[in-house]
Tab-separated table of C-alpha atoms in Angstrom:
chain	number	residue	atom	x	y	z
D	353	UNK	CA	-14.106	9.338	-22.099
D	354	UNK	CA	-17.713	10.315	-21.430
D	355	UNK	CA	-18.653	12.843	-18.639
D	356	UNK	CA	-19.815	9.729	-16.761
D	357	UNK	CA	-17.404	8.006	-16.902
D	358	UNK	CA	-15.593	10.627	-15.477
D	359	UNK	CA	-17.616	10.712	-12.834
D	360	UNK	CA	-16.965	6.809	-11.677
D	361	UNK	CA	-15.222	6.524	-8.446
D	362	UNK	CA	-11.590	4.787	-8.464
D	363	UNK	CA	-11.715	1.507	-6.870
D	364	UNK	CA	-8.645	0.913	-4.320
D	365	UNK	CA	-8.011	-2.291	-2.657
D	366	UNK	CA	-5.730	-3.960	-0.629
D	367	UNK	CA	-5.801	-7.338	1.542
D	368	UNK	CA	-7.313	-5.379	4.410
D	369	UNK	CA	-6.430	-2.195	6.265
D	370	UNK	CA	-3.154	-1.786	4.821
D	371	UNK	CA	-4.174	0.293	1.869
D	372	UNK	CA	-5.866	3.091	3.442
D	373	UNK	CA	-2.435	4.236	3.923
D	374	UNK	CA	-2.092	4.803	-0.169
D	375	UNK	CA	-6.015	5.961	0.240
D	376	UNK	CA	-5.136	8.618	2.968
D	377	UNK	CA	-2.064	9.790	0.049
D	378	UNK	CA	-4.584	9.487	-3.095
D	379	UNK	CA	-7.423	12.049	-1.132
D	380	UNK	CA	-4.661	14.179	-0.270
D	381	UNK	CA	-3.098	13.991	-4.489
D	382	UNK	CA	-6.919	14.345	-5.890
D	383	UNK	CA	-9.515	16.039	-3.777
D	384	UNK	CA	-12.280	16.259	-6.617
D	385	UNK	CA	-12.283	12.201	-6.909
D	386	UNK	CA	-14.324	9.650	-5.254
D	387	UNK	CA	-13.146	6.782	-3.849
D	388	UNK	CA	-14.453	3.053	-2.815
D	389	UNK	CA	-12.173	0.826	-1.208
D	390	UNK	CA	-12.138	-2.259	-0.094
D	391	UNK	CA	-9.953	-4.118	2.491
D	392	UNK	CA	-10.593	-7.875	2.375
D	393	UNK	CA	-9.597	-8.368	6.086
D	394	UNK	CA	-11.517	-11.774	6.543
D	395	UNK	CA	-8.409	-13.110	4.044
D	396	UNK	CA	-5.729	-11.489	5.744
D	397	UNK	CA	-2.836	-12.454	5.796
D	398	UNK	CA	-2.114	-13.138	2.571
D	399	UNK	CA	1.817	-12.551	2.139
D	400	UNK	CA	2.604	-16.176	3.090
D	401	UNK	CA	-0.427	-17.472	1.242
D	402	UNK	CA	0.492	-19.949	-2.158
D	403	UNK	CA	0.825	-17.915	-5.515
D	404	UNK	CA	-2.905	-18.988	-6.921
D	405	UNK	CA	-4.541	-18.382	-3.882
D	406	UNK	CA	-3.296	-14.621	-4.049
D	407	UNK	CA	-4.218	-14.419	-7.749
D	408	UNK	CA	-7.307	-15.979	-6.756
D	409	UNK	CA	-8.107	-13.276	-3.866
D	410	UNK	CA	-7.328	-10.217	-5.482
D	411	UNK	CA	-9.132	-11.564	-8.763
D	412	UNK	CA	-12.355	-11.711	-6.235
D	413	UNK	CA	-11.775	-8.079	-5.198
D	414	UNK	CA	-11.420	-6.791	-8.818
D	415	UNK	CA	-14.347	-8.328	-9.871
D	416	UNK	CA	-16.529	-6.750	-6.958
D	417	UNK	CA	-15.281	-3.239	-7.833
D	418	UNK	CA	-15.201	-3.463	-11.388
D	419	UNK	CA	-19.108	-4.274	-10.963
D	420	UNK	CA	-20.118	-0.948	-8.909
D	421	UNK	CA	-18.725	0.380	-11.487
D	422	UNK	CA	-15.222	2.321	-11.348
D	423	UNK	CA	-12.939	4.118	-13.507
D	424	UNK	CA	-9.747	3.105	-12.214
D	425	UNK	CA	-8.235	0.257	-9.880
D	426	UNK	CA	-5.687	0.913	-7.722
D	427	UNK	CA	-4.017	-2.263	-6.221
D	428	UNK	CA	-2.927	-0.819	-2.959
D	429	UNK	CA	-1.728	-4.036	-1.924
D	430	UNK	CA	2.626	-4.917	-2.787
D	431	UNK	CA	1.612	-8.456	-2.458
D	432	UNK	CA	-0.884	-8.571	-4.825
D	433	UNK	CA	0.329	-5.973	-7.171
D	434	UNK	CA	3.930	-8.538	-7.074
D	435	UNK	CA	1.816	-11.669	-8.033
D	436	UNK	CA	-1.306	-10.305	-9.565
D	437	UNK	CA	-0.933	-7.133	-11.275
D	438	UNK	CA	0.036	-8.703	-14.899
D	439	UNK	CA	-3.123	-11.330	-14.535
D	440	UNK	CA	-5.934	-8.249	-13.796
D	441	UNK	CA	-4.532	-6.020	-16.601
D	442	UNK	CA	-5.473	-8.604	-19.190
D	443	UNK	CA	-8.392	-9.458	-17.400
D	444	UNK	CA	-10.379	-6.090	-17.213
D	445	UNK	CA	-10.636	-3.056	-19.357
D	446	UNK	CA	-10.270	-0.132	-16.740
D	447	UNK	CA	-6.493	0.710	-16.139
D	448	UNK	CA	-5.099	-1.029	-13.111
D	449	UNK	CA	-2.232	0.967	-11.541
D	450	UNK	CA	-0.531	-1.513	-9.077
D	451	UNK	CA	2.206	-0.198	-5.999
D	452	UNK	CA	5.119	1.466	-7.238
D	453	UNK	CA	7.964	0.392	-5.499
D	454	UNK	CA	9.440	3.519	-4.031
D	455	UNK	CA	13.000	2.745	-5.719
D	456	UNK	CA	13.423	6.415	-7.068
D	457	UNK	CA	12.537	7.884	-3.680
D	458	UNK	CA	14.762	5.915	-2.099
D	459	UNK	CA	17.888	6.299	-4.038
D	460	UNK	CA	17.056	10.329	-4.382
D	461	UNK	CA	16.895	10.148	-0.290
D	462	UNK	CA	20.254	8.243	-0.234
D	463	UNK	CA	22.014	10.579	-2.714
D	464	UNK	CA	20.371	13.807	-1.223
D	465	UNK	CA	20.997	13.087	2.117
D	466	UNK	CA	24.241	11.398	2.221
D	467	UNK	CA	22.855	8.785	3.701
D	468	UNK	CA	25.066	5.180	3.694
D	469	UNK	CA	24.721	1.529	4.150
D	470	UNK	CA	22.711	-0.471	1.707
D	471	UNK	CA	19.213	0.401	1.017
D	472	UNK	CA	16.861	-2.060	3.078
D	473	UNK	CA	13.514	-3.370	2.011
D	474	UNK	CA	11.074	-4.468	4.561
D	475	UNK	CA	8.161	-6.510	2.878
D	476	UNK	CA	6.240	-9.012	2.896
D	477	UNK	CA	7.280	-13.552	2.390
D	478	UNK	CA	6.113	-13.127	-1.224
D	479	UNK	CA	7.131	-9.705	-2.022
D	480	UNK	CA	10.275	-10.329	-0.580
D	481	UNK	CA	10.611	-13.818	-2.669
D	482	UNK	CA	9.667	-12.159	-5.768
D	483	UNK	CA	12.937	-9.992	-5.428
D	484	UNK	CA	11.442	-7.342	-7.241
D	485	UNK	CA	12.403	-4.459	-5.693
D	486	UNK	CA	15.717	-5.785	-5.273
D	487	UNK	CA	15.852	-6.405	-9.010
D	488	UNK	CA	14.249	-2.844	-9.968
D	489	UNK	CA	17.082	-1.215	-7.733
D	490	UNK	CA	20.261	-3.142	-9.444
D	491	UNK	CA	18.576	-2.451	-12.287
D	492	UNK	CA	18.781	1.535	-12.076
D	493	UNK	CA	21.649	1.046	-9.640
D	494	UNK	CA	23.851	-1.800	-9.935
D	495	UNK	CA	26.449	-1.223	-7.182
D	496	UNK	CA	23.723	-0.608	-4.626
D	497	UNK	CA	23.917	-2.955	-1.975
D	498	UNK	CA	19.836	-4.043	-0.697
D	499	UNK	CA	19.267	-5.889	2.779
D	500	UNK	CA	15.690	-7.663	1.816
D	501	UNK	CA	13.875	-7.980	5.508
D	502	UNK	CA	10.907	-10.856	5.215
D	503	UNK	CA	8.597	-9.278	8.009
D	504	UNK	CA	6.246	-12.341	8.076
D	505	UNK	CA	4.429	-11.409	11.206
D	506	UNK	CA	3.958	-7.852	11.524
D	507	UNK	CA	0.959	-7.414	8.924
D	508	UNK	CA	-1.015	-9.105	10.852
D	509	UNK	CA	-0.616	-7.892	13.735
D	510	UNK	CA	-1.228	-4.330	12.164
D	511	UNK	CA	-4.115	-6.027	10.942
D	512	UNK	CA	-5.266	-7.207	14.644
D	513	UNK	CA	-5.770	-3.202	15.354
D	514	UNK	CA	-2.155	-2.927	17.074
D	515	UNK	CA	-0.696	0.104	15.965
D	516	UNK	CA	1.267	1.647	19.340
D	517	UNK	CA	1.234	-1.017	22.160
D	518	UNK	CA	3.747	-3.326	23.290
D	519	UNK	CA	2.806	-6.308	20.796
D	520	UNK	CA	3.560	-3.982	18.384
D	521	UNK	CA	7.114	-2.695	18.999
D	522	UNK	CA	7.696	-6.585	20.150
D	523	UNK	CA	6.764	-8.193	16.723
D	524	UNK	CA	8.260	-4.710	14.820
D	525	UNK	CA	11.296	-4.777	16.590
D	526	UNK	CA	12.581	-8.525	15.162
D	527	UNK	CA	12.256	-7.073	11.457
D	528	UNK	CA	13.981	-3.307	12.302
D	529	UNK	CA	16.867	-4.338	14.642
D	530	UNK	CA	18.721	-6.324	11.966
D	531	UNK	CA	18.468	-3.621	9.574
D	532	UNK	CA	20.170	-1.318	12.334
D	533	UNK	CA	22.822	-3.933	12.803
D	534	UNK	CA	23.391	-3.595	9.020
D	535	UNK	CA	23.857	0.193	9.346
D	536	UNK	CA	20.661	0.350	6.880
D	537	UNK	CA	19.666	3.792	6.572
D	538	UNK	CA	17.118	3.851	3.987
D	539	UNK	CA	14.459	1.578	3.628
D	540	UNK	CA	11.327	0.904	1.700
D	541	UNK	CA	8.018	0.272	3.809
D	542	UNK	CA	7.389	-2.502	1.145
D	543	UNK	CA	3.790	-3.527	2.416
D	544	UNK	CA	0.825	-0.979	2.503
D	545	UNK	CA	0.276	-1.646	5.978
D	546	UNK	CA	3.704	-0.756	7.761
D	547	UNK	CA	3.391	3.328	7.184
D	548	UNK	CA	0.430	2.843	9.615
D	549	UNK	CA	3.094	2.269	12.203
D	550	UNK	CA	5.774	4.107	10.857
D	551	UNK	CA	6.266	6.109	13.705
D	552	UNK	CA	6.799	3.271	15.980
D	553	UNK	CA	9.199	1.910	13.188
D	554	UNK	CA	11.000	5.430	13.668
D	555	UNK	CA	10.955	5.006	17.260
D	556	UNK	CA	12.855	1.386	17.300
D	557	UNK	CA	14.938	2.456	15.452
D	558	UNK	CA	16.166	5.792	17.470
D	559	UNK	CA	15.348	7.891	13.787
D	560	UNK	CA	18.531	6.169	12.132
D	561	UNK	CA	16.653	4.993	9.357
D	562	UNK	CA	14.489	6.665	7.035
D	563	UNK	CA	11.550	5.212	5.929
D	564	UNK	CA	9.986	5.591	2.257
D	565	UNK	CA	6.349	5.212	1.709
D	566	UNK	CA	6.125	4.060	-2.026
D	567	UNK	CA	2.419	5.531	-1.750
D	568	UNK	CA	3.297	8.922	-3.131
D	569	UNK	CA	5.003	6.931	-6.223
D	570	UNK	CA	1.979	5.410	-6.578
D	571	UNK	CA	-0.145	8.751	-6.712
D	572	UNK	CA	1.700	10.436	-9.300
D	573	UNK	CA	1.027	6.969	-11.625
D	574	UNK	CA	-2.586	7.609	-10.574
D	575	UNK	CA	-2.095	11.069	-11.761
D	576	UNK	CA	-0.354	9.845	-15.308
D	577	UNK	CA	-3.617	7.862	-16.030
D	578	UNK	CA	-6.332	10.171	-15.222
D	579	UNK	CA	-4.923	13.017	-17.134
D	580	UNK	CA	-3.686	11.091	-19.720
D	581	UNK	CA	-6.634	9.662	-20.350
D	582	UNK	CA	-8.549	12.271	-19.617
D	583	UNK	CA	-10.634	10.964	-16.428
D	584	UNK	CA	-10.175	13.108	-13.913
D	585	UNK	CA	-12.704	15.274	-12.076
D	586	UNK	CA	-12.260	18.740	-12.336
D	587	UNK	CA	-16.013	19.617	-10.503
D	588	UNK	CA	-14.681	21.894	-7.691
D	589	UNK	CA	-16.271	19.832	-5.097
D	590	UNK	CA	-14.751	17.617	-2.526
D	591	UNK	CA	-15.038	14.280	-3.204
D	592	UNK	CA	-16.243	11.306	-1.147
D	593	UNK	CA	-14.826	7.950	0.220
D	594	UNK	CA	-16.619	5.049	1.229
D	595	UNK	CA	-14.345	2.051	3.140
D	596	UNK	CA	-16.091	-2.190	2.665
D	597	UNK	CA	-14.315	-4.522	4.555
D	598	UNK	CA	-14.810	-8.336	5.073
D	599	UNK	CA	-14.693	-8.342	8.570
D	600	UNK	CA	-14.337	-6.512	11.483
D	601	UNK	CA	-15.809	-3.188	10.498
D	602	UNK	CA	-16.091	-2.303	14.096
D	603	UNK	CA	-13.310	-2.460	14.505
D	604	UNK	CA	-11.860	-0.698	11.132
D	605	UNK	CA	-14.006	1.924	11.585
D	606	UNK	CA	-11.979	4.183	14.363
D	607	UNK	CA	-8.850	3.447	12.219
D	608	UNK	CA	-10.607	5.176	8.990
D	609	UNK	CA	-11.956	8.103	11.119
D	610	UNK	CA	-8.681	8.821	13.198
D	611	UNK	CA	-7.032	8.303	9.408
D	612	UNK	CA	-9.270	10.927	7.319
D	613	UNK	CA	-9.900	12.655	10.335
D	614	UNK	CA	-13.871	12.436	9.907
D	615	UNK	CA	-16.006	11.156	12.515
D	616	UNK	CA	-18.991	10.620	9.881
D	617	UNK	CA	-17.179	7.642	7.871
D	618	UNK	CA	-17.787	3.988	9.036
D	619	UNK	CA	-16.601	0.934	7.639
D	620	UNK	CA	-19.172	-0.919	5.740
D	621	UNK	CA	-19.274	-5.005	6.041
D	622	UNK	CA	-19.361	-6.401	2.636
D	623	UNK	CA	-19.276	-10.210	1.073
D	624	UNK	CA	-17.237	-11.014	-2.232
């Protein structure tokens, strides 16, 4: 790779505010790197949404970042990284890392901390239909018993900007309390935009259940690509972030600054 095209931001996106989560773990991973992200919020939801039209979406969003250009795409999105991942790889030519699926955090947690029941995945109608995490875990560890929780409401209602009030622990608690009954105490935060409220999650659930945040997964395949192929900064300098949504940047802006902790970001309004 060229010195400029080390010097490309990586392009993360997710199906609207969900994904800063994995942004807020990729700043912390690589400090030197810039990053552009967008959230297409005026599509959200997009879990319950027909296969195509989630191929179709996430296509949109590649396209728009490839363009600036970037370096590296990181689908920060389990929905479209279950249905879509395959279809952008062959599509572009910059890697495309998609969401890891937190199954070796998970069982390590389980193992390390004695911790029983079977190993629950909250996600997402599609993600959850796709089985996939279900499928990676029998795959590593066949005797492991998974509870898959379809949480078909509460990404949008993350989305809406409710991240502690009562609609919040009212649509949250439906998905956790059945994973209690279970005597679940592991489980994978299988959509980008649940470790936004995890600490309501933890609250509902009186701490009994661990919850794994496949973002740091994610960052070290990040990591794998940009020093494998030799991409990443190495300048010294603190890098920059810039946040595009496709709707309601007023209202995504406070969420970005109380995330990075930087009063000078705002949330641009873009149009794919």
């Amino acid at each position: 790779m060229t010195p400029i095209q080390k010097e490309l931001p990586i392009g993360v996106f997710d199906s609207g505010i969900g994904g800063l989560s994995v942004l807020s773990v990729l700043t912390q991973e690589f400090p030197e790197e810039d990053f552009i992200y967008v959230g297409d919020s005026a599509n959200n939801p997009v879990g319950n949404r027909p296969i195509e039209e989630i191929e179709r979406i996430a296509t949109t969003i590649a396209e728009f970042l490839v363009a600036q250009p970037v370096k590296l795409l990181v689908i920060a999105c389990n929905t479209f990284s279950v249905v879509a991942l395959d279809k952008l790889s062959k599509r572009f030519d910059v890697p495309i890392v998609g969401m890891s699926q937190g199954i070796h955090d998970a069982l390590r947690i389980k193992v390390k901390q004695k911790r029983k029941g079977p190993l629950g995945i909250m996600a997402t109608v599609a993600t959850i239909n796709s089985h996939k995490h279900m499928d990676a875990v029998h795959s590593l560890k066949p005797h492991v018993k998974v509870l898959e929780q379809c949480c078909k409401d509460l990404a949008a209602c993350i989305e809406e900007g409710h991240l502690d009030d009562d609609l919040l622990r009212s649509c949250a608690k439906e998905y956790v309390q059945p994973l209690v009954e279970a005597n679940v105490e592991v489980a994978i935060l299988g959509c980008t935009h649940y470790p936004l409220v995890e600490s309501v999650l933890r609250e509902l659930t009186d701490d009994r259940i661990c919850f794994v945040d496949p973002a740091w997964e994610t960052s070290d395949a990040v990591g794998a690509i940009l020093y494998s192929e030799d991409l990443e900064q190495s300048t010294g300098r603190i890098g920059s972030i810039q946040v595009c949504v496709t709707s309601h940047a007023d209202r995504v802006t406070p969420i970005v600054q109380d995330i990075f902790k930087d009063t000078s970001l705002e949330a641009k309004l873009i149009t794919l």
